[in-house]
Amino acid sequence: QMRIIHGQDFDQRAREEFRPTIYSNVIKGMRVLVDAREKLHIPWGDNSNQANGDKMMAFDTRSSDASKGMVETQVFLQYLPVIRALWADSGIQNAYDRRREFQLGESVKYFLDNLDKLGEADYVPSQQDILLARRPTKGIHEYDFEIKNVPFKMVDVGGQRSERKRWFECFDSVTSILFLVSSSEFDQVLMEDRLTNRLTESLNIFETIVNNRVFSNVSIILFLNKTDLLEEKVQIVSIKDYFLEFEGDPHCLRDVQKFPGGVFPEQTPGPAA
């Protein structure tokens, strides 16, 4: 995202490299929806889609490419008619409407609504597609860019628990830490244990970082993103069901936005950025 904002667009080759990732996002997302429909006992709109659902669940996620979050074009196109039929079924749509009850990627609907584009023979991901593609950060990645002729180096580290032990490998000479929190995840749990609330986990990590003496002279900037998803969620989900200390109207976007903006700075030893 920072790369695009500061004028370093993805070239043709870089954009094409995201295609297998996007195809994987779609297939994984549909498998989640098919599984959720069954577990939530939602009937098919068209019973003939049971066969399509079975085919979707039989997809080999253990293949070398799929296990790495990659699905090649030829494979995706074989499953495209199945995915299209399933997405049109009221049973899958009803499962999607209950997505807060299970783990589903936030961008799945965007890609499923654009299956025609994804199925084109010459499909090349757009910048919007790339921004919405889910590719978990593993390891440490560095990006160079300029803002008003001032060079910056951004180091991107994986947020999964298994990746955090590597964070301190790149913290020696940092001048700022950008801490990103999805404001819409107040009702979701971690993929790792399916128990810990994601917002609570982010809060605990933030507290650990801001109170570490290593960062006493480092500016820490908190970003609360995914406001568009939060705006949709507050209409149907009450944050009070997950955070009893919340005060305000749980269905008012502004009130819900203020909550993490208040509790995160409370973890800092001094003024927060």
Coordinates of C-alpha atoms in Angstrom, one line a residue:
Q1 CA 0.0 0.0 0.0
M2 CA 2.8 2.4 0.9
R3 CA 4.5 1.5 -2.3
I4 CA 1.5 2.5 -4.4
I5 CA 0.8 5.6 -2.4
H6 CA 4.2 6.9 -3.1
G7 CA 4.2 6.3 -6.8
Q8 CA 6.0 3.0 -7.1
D9 CA 3.4 1.1 -9.0
F10 CA 3.7 -2.6 -9.6
D11 CA 5.0 -3.4 -13.1
Q12 CA 3.4 -6.0 -15.3
R13 CA 5.5 -8.9 -14.0
A14 CA 5.0 -8.0 -10.4
R15 CA 1.2 -7.8 -10.9
E16 CA 1.2 -11.2 -12.6
E17 CA 3.0 -12.7 -9.6
F18 CA -0.1 -12.0 -7.5
R19 CA -2.4 -13.9 -9.8
P20 CA -1.8 -17.4 -8.2
T21 CA -2.3 -15.8 -4.8
I22 CA -5.7 -14.3 -5.7
Y23 CA -6.8 -17.6 -7.2
S24 CA -5.8 -19.3 -4.0
N25 CA -7.8 -16.7 -1.9
V26 CA -10.9 -17.4 -4.0
I27 CA -10.7 -21.2 -3.6
K28 CA -9.9 -21.1 0.1
G29 CA -12.7 -18.6 0.6
M30 CA -15.3 -20.8 -1.2
R31 CA -14.1 -23.9 0.7
V32 CA -14.7 -22.0 4.0
L33 CA -18.2 -20.9 2.8
V34 CA -19.1 -24.5 1.7
D35 CA -17.9 -25.9 5.0
A36 CA -19.7 -23.2 7.0
R37 CA -23.0 -23.8 5.2
E38 CA -22.9 -27.4 6.3
K39 CA -21.9 -26.7 9.9
L40 CA -24.6 -24.0 10.2
H41 CA -27.2 -26.4 8.7
I42 CA -28.1 -24.0 6.0
P43 CA -30.0 -25.7 3.2
W44 CA -28.9 -25.4 -0.4
G45 CA -30.9 -23.1 -2.6
D46 CA -30.4 -25.6 -5.4
N47 CA -29.8 -29.2 -4.2
S48 CA -27.7 -30.0 -7.3
N49 CA -25.0 -27.7 -5.8
Q50 CA -24.2 -30.4 -3.3
A51 CA -22.1 -32.1 -6.0
N52 CA -20.3 -28.7 -6.6
G53 CA -19.8 -28.3 -2.9
D54 CA -18.3 -31.8 -2.6
K55 CA -15.9 -31.1 -5.5
M56 CA -14.9 -27.8 -3.9
M57 CA -14.1 -29.6 -0.6
A58 CA -12.1 -32.3 -2.5
F59 CA -9.7 -29.7 -3.7
D60 CA -6.2 -30.9 -2.8
T61 CA -4.8 -28.2 -0.4
R62 CA -1.7 -30.3 0.2
S63 CA -0.3 -29.9 -3.2
S64 CA 3.0 -28.1 -3.4
D65 CA 1.5 -24.9 -4.8
A66 CA -1.7 -24.8 -2.8
S67 CA 0.2 -25.4 0.4
K68 CA 2.1 -22.2 -0.4
G69 CA -1.0 -20.2 -1.0
M70 CA -0.6 -20.5 -4.8
V71 CA -3.1 -21.8 -7.4
E72 CA -2.1 -21.7 -11.1
T73 CA -4.4 -20.4 -13.8
Q74 CA -5.2 -23.8 -15.4
V75 CA -6.3 -25.2 -12.1
F76 CA -8.4 -22.2 -11.2
L77 CA -10.2 -22.2 -14.5
Q78 CA -11.2 -25.8 -14.0
Y79 CA -12.9 -24.9 -10.8
L80 CA -14.4 -21.6 -12.0
P81 CA -17.8 -22.9 -13.1
V82 CA -18.1 -24.7 -9.8
I83 CA -17.2 -21.6 -7.8
R84 CA -19.6 -19.4 -9.9
A85 CA -22.5 -21.8 -9.4
L86 CA -21.9 -22.0 -5.6
W87 CA -21.6 -18.2 -5.2
A88 CA -25.0 -17.8 -6.9
D89 CA -26.6 -20.3 -4.5
S90 CA -28.8 -18.8 -1.7
G91 CA -27.3 -21.3 0.7
I92 CA -23.8 -20.0 0.2
Q93 CA -25.1 -16.4 0.3
N94 CA -26.8 -17.1 3.6
A95 CA -23.6 -18.6 5.0
Y96 CA -21.7 -15.4 3.9
D97 CA -24.3 -13.3 5.7
R98 CA -23.3 -15.2 8.9
R99 CA -19.6 -14.9 8.3
R100 CA -19.0 -13.4 11.8
E101 CA -19.6 -16.9 13.1
F102 CA -16.5 -18.3 11.4
Q103 CA -13.2 -17.3 9.9
L104 CA -13.5 -15.8 6.4
G105 CA -11.0 -13.6 4.6
E106 CA -12.2 -10.0 4.4
S107 CA -11.7 -9.7 0.6
V108 CA -13.4 -12.9 -0.5
K109 CA -16.6 -11.2 -1.5
Y110 CA -14.7 -8.7 -3.6
F111 CA -13.1 -11.4 -5.7
L112 CA -16.2 -13.6 -5.9
D113 CA -18.1 -10.6 -7.2
N114 CA -15.5 -10.3 -9.9
L115 CA -15.2 -13.9 -11.1
D116 CA -15.8 -12.9 -14.7
K117 CA -12.7 -10.7 -14.6
L118 CA -10.6 -13.3 -12.8
G119 CA -11.6 -15.9 -15.4
E120 CA -10.4 -13.9 -18.4
A121 CA -7.5 -15.5 -20.3
D122 CA -5.4 -12.4 -20.1
Y123 CA -6.3 -11.4 -16.6
V124 CA -3.7 -9.3 -14.9
P125 CA -4.4 -8.2 -11.3
S126 CA -5.1 -4.5 -10.9
Q127 CA -3.6 -2.4 -8.1
Q128 CA -6.9 -2.8 -6.2
D129 CA -6.8 -6.5 -6.6
I130 CA -3.2 -6.6 -5.2
L131 CA -4.2 -4.4 -2.2
L132 CA -7.0 -6.8 -1.4
A133 CA -5.1 -10.1 -2.0
R134 CA -4.3 -12.0 1.2
R135 CA -0.7 -13.1 1.3
P136 CA 0.5 -13.6 4.9
T137 CA 3.8 -12.0 5.6
K138 CA 6.4 -14.6 6.4
G139 CA 9.9 -13.6 7.3
I140 CA 11.3 -10.0 6.9
H141 CA 10.8 -7.9 3.8
E142 CA 12.4 -4.5 3.1
Y143 CA 11.0 -1.8 0.8
D144 CA 12.7 1.5 -0.2
F145 CA 10.8 4.6 -1.2
E146 CA 11.0 8.4 -1.1
I147 CA 8.8 11.0 0.4
K148 CA 9.6 14.6 -0.8
N149 CA 13.1 13.4 -1.8
V150 CA 13.8 11.9 1.6
P151 CA 14.7 8.2 1.4
F152 CA 12.9 5.7 3.7
K153 CA 13.3 2.0 4.3
M154 CA 10.3 0.1 5.5
V155 CA 10.7 -3.3 7.1
D156 CA 7.6 -5.5 7.0
V157 CA 7.4 -8.3 9.5
G158 CA 4.9 -11.1 9.8
G159 CA 2.2 -10.7 12.4
Q160 CA 1.5 -14.3 13.1
R161 CA 2.6 -15.7 16.4
S162 CA 5.2 -18.0 14.8
E163 CA 6.8 -14.9 13.1
R164 CA 7.1 -12.6 16.1
K165 CA 10.3 -14.1 17.5
R166 CA 12.0 -12.7 14.4
W167 CA 10.9 -9.1 15.0
F168 CA 13.9 -8.2 17.1
E169 CA 16.3 -9.2 14.3
C170 CA 15.5 -5.9 12.5
F171 CA 14.8 -3.5 15.4
D172 CA 18.3 -2.3 16.1
S173 CA 18.3 0.9 14.1
V174 CA 14.6 1.7 13.6
T175 CA 13.4 5.3 14.1
S176 CA 9.7 4.6 14.0
I177 CA 7.3 1.7 14.4
L178 CA 4.0 1.7 12.4
F179 CA 1.6 -0.5 14.4
L180 CA -1.4 -1.5 12.3
V181 CA -4.7 -2.7 13.9
S182 CA -7.8 -3.7 12.0
S183 CA -10.6 -1.8 13.8
S184 CA -13.2 -4.2 12.4
E185 CA -11.8 -7.3 14.1
F186 CA -13.3 -6.7 17.6
D187 CA -15.6 -9.8 17.1
Q188 CA -13.0 -12.2 15.6
V189 CA -10.5 -14.7 17.0
L190 CA -7.0 -15.7 16.0
M191 CA -6.5 -18.3 13.3
E192 CA -3.8 -19.8 15.5
D193 CA -6.0 -20.8 18.5
R194 CA -9.6 -19.9 17.6
L195 CA -10.0 -18.5 21.1
T196 CA -8.1 -15.2 21.6
N197 CA -9.9 -12.1 20.4
R198 CA -7.9 -10.4 17.7
L199 CA -8.3 -6.9 19.1
T200 CA -7.2 -8.1 22.5
E201 CA -4.2 -9.8 21.0
S202 CA -3.2 -6.6 19.2
L203 CA -3.6 -4.6 22.4
N204 CA -1.3 -7.1 24.3
I205 CA 1.3 -6.9 21.5
F206 CA 1.1 -3.1 21.5
E207 CA 1.6 -2.9 25.2
T208 CA 4.6 -5.2 25.0
I209 CA 6.3 -3.0 22.4
V210 CA 5.6 0.4 23.8
N211 CA 6.8 -0.6 27.3
N212 CA 10.0 -2.2 26.0
R213 CA 13.1 -0.1 26.9
V214 CA 14.6 -0.8 23.6
F215 CA 12.0 1.5 22.0
S216 CA 12.2 4.3 24.6
N217 CA 13.5 6.7 21.9
V218 CA 11.5 5.3 19.0
S219 CA 8.2 7.0 17.8
I220 CA 5.4 4.5 17.7
I221 CA 2.5 5.4 15.5
L222 CA -0.8 3.5 15.8
F223 CA -2.9 3.0 12.6
L224 CA -6.5 1.8 12.9
N225 CA -7.5 0.6 9.5
K226 CA -10.4 -1.3 7.8
T227 CA -12.9 1.5 8.6
D228 CA -15.0 0.5 5.6
L229 CA -15.5 -3.0 7.0
L230 CA -16.1 -1.6 10.5
E231 CA -18.9 0.7 9.2
E232 CA -20.6 -2.4 7.7
K233 CA -20.1 -4.5 10.8
V234 CA -21.4 -2.0 13.5
Q235 CA -24.8 -2.2 11.8
I236 CA -25.2 -5.9 12.8
V237 CA -22.7 -6.6 15.6
S238 CA -22.5 -5.1 19.0
I239 CA -19.0 -4.4 20.3
K240 CA -20.5 -4.6 23.8
D241 CA -20.9 -8.4 23.4
Y242 CA -17.0 -8.6 23.3
F243 CA -15.8 -5.6 25.3
L244 CA -18.0 -5.0 28.4
E245 CA -16.1 -1.8 29.2
F246 CA -17.3 -0.2 26.0
E247 CA -19.4 3.0 26.6
G248 CA -21.4 4.5 23.9
D249 CA -23.7 3.5 21.1
P250 CA -22.5 0.1 19.8
H251 CA -24.1 0.8 16.4
C252 CA -22.6 4.3 16.0
L253 CA -19.5 4.2 13.8
R254 CA -17.9 7.2 15.6
D255 CA -18.4 5.7 19.1
V256 CA -17.0 2.4 18.1
Q257 CA -14.0 4.0 16.4
K258 CA -13.2 5.9 19.6
F259 CA -12.9 2.7 21.6
P260 CA -9.6 1.3 20.3
G261 CA -8.3 4.9 19.9
G262 CA -8.8 5.2 23.7
V263 CA -7.6 1.8 25.1
F264 CA -4.4 1.6 23.1
P265 CA -2.8 4.8 24.3
E266 CA -3.6 3.7 27.9
Q267 CA -0.9 1.1 27.5
T268 CA 1.9 3.6 26.8
P269 CA 4.2 4.9 29.6
G270 CA 4.0 8.4 28.2
P271 CA 2.3 10.5 25.4
A272 CA 1.3 8.3 22.5
A273 CA 1.9 9.2 18.9

